[in-house]
CSV table of C-alpha atoms in Angstrom, one decimal:
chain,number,residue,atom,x,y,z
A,21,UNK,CA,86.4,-4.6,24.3
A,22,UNK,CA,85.0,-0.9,23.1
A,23,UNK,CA,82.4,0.0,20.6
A,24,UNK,CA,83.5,1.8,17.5
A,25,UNK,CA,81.1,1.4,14.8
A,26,UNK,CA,77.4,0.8,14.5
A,27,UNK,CA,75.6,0.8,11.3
A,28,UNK,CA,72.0,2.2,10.0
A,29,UNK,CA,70.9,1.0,6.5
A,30,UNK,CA,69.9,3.9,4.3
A,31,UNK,CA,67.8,3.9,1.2
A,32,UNK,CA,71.0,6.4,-0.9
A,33,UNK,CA,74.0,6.5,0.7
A,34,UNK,CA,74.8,9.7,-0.8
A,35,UNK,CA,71.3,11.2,0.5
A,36,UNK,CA,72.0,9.5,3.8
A,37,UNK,CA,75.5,11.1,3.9
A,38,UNK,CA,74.0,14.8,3.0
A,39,UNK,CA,71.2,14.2,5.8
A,40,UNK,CA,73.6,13.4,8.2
A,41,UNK,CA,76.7,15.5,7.7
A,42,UNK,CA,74.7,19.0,6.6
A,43,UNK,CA,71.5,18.4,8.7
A,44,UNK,CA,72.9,16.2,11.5
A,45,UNK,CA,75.8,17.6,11.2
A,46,UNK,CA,78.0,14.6,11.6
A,47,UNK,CA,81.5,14.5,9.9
A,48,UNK,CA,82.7,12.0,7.1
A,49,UNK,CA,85.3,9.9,8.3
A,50,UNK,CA,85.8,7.1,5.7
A,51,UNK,CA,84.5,6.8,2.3
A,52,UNK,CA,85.5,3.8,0.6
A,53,UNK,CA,84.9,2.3,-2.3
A,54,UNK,CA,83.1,-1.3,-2.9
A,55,UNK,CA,81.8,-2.5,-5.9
A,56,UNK,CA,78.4,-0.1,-6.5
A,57,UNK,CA,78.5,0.8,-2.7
A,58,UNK,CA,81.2,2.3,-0.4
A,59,UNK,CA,82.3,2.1,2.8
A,60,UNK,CA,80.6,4.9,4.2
A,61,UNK,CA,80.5,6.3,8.0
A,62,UNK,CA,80.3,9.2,10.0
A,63,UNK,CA,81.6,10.6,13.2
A,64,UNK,CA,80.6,13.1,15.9
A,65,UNK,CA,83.2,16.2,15.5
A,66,UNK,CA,83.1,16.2,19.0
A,67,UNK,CA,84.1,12.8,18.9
A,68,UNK,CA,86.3,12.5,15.9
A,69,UNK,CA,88.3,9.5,17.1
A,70,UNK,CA,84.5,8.0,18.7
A,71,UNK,CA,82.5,5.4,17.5
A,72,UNK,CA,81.7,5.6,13.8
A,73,UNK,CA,78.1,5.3,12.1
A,74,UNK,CA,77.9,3.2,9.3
A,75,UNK,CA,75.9,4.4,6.4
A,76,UNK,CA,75.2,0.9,4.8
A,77,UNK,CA,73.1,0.2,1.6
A,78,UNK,CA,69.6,-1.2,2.3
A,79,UNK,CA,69.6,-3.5,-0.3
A,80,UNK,CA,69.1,-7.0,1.3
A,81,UNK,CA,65.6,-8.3,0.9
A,82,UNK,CA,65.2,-8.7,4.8
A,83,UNK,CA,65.8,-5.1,5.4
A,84,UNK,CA,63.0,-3.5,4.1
A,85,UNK,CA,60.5,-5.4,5.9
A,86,UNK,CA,62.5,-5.1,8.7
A,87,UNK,CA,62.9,-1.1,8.7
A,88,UNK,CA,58.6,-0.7,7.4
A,89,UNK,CA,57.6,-2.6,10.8
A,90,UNK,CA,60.0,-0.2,12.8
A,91,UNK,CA,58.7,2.8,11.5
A,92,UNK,CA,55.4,1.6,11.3
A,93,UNK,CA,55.0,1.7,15.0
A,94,UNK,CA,57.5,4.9,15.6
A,95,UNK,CA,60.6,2.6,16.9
A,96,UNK,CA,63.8,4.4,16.6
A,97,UNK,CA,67.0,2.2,15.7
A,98,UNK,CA,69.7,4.3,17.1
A,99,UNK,CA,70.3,7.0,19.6
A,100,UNK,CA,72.3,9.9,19.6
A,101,UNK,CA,73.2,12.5,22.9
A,102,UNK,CA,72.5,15.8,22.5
A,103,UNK,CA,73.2,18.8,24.9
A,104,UNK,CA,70.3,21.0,24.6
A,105,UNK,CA,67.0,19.1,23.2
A,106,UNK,CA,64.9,22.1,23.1
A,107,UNK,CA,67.7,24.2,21.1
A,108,UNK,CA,68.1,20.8,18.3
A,109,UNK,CA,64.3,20.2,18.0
A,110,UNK,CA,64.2,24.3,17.1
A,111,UNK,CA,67.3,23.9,14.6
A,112,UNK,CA,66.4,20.8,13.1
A,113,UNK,CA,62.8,22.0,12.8
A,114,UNK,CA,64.1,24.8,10.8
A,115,UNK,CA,65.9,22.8,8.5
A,116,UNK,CA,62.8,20.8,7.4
A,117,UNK,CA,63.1,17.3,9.9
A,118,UNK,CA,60.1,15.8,10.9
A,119,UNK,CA,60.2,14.7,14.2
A,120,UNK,CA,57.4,11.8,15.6
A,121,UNK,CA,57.8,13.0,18.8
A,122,UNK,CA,58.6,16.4,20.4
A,123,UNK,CA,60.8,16.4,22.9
A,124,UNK,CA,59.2,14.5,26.0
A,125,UNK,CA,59.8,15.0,29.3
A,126,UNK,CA,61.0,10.8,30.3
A,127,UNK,CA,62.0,11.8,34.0
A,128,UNK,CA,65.8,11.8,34.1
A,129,UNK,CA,66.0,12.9,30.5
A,130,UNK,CA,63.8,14.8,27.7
A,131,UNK,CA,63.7,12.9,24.4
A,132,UNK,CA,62.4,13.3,21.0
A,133,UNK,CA,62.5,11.1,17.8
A,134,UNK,CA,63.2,12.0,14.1
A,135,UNK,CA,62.8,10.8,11.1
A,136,UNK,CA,66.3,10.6,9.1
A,137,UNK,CA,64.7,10.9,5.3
A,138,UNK,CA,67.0,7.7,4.9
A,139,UNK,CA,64.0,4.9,6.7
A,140,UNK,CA,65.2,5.1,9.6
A,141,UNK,CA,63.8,6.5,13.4
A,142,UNK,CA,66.4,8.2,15.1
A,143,UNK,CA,65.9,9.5,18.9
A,144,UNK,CA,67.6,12.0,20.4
A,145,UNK,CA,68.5,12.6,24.0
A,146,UNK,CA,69.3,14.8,26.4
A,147,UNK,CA,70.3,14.1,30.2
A,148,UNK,CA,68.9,16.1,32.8
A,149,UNK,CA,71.7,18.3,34.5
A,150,UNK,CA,71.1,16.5,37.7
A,151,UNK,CA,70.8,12.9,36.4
A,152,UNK,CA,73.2,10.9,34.5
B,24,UNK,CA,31.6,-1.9,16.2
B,25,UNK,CA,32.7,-3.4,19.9
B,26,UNK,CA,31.0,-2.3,22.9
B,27,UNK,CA,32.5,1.3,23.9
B,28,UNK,CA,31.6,0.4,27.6
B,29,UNK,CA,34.1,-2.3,27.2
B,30,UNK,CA,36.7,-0.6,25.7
B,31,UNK,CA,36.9,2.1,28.5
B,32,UNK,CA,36.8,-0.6,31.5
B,33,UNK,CA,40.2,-1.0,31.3
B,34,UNK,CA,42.7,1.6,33.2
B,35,UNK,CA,45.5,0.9,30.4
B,36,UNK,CA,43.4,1.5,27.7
B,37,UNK,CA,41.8,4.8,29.9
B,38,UNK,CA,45.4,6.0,30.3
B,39,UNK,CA,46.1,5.4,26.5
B,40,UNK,CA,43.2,7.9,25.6
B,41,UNK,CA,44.5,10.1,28.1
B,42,UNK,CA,47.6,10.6,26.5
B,43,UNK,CA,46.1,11.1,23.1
B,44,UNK,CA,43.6,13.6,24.6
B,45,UNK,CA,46.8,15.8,25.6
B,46,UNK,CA,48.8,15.0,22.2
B,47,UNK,CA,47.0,13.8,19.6
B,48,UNK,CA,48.7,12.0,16.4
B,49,UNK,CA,51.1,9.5,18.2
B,50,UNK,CA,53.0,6.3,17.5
B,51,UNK,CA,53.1,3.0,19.4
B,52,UNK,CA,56.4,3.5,20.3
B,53,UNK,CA,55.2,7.0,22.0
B,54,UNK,CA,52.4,5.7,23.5
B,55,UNK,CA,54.1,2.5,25.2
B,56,UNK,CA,57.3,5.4,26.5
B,57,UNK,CA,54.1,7.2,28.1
B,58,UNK,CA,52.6,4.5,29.6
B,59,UNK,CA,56.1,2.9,31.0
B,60,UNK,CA,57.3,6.9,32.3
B,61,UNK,CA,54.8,8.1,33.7
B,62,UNK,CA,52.5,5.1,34.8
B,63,UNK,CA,54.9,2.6,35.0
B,64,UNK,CA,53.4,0.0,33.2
B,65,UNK,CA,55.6,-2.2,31.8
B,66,UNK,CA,53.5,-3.8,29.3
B,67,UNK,CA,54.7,-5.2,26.1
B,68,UNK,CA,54.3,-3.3,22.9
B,69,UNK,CA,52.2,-6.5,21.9
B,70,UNK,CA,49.9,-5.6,24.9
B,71,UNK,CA,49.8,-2.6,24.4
B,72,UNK,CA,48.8,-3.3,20.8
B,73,UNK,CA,46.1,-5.2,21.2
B,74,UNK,CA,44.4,-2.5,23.5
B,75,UNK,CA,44.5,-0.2,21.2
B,76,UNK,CA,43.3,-2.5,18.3
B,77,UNK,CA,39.9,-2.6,20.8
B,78,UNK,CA,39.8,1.2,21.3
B,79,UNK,CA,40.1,1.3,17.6
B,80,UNK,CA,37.1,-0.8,17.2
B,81,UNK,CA,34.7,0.7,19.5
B,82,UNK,CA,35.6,3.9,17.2
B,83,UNK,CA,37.4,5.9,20.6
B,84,UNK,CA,40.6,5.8,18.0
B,85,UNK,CA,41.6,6.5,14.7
B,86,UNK,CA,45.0,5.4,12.8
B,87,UNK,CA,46.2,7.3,9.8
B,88,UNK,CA,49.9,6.5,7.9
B,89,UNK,CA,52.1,9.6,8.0
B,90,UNK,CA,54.8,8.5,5.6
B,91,UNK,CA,56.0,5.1,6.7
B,92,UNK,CA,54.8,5.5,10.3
B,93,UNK,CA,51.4,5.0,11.9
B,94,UNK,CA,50.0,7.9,14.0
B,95,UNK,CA,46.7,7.3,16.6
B,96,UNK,CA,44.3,9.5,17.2
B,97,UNK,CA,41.8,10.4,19.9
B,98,UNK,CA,38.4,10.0,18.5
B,99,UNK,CA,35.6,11.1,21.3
B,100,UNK,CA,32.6,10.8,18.8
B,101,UNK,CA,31.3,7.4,20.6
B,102,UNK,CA,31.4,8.8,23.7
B,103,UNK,CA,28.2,11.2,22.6
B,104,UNK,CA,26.4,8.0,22.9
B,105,UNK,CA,26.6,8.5,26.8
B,106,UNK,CA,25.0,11.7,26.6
B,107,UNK,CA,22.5,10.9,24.2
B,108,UNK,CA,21.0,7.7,26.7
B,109,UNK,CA,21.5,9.8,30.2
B,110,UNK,CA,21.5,13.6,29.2
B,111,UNK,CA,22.9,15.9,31.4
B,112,UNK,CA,19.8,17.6,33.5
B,113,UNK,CA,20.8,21.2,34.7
B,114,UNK,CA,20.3,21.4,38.6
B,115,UNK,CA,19.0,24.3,40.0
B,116,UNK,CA,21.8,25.5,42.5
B,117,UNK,CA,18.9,26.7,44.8
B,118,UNK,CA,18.1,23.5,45.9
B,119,UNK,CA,21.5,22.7,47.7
């Protein structure tokens, strides 16, 4: 059994797909249409044959109250590796993302969280050298 | 307004204020990874809560909505009230 796809409703999938491809800087992988929506994700170009992200449409009633409480008290609903936390916190910075939490020292690894302008907490993470 | 005495006797709820004294503006989830990392208390985010829904009563914190999230604050205002009932006298060094 492997993991291949996990999924994070958005808000627009089109705005989700700019945030995360541009910003993120995630690739497109499958775009797909269904009905008003379209089978949407998004890949790590390291990874390109990895586990997808699916962009899905927010639009049953359960998800919104759902996604408020999350964010309400700062929980992220995915997490995605980075190398260098310190170097992504400065570029995404640039580019505008607000973060809820600078990168924080957690012991074996720093981590920070960021909001992906789609109603969603994402955290990022970075293994120590020396840990894993 | 609850009793700030009885907010502060509580080493959680001490620990939480010492983490917004050093960052202020933080979320629940930020403030239960800070307690769990480096206090190791594994408390539940309902615990956790609650303790600060009593800090936030006796006025020693302050939530505010940033966008769709909730950020606390560190409030030391009722803590003057300590001064105020047992001001600090200046000693006179001489008398060591």
């Amino acid at each position: 059994m492997r993991l291949n796809l996990l999924s994070v409703f958005v808000d627009d999938q089109r705005a989700a797909l700019a945030f995360y491809t541009d910003v993120l800087g995630f690739t497109l992988k499958r775009d797909i249409p269904l009905g008003d929506a379209a089978w949407l994700t998004v890949v790590s170009p390291e990874v390109p044959d990895g586990p997808e992200l699916l962009l899905e449409p927010a639009g049953h009633p359960a998800v919104t109250p759902y996604r408020e409480a999350l964010m309400a008290d700062g929980i992220p609903l995915a997490q995605f590796t980075v190398d260098d936390l310190q170097a992504e916190h400065a570029r995404l910075t640039a580019r505008g993302v607000t973060f809820t939490q600078p990168p924080t020292d957690i012991g074996n690894a720093w981590m920070a969280v960021l909001d992906d302008t789609c109603g969603n907490l994402i955290q990022l993470i970075a293994m120590k050298p020396d840990a894993d | 307004m609850a009793d700030v005495y009885k907010a502060l006797d509580d080493e959680t709820r001490r620990l939480i204020l010492d983490g917004l004294a050093a960052r202020d503006g933080q979320t629940l989830f930020e403030i239960c990874t800070t307690l769990t990392v480096r206090h190791g208390i594994g408390s539940s985010r309902q615990a956790i809560s609650q303790h600060l829904a009593v800090l936030e009563d006796a006025g020693l914190v302050t939530s505010e909505r940033r966008g769709r999230t909730k950020l606390h604050h560190f409030d030391p205002a009722p803590l003057a009230e300590i001064h105020r009932r047992w001001p600090q006298t200046t000693k006179d060094s001489s008398c060591d």
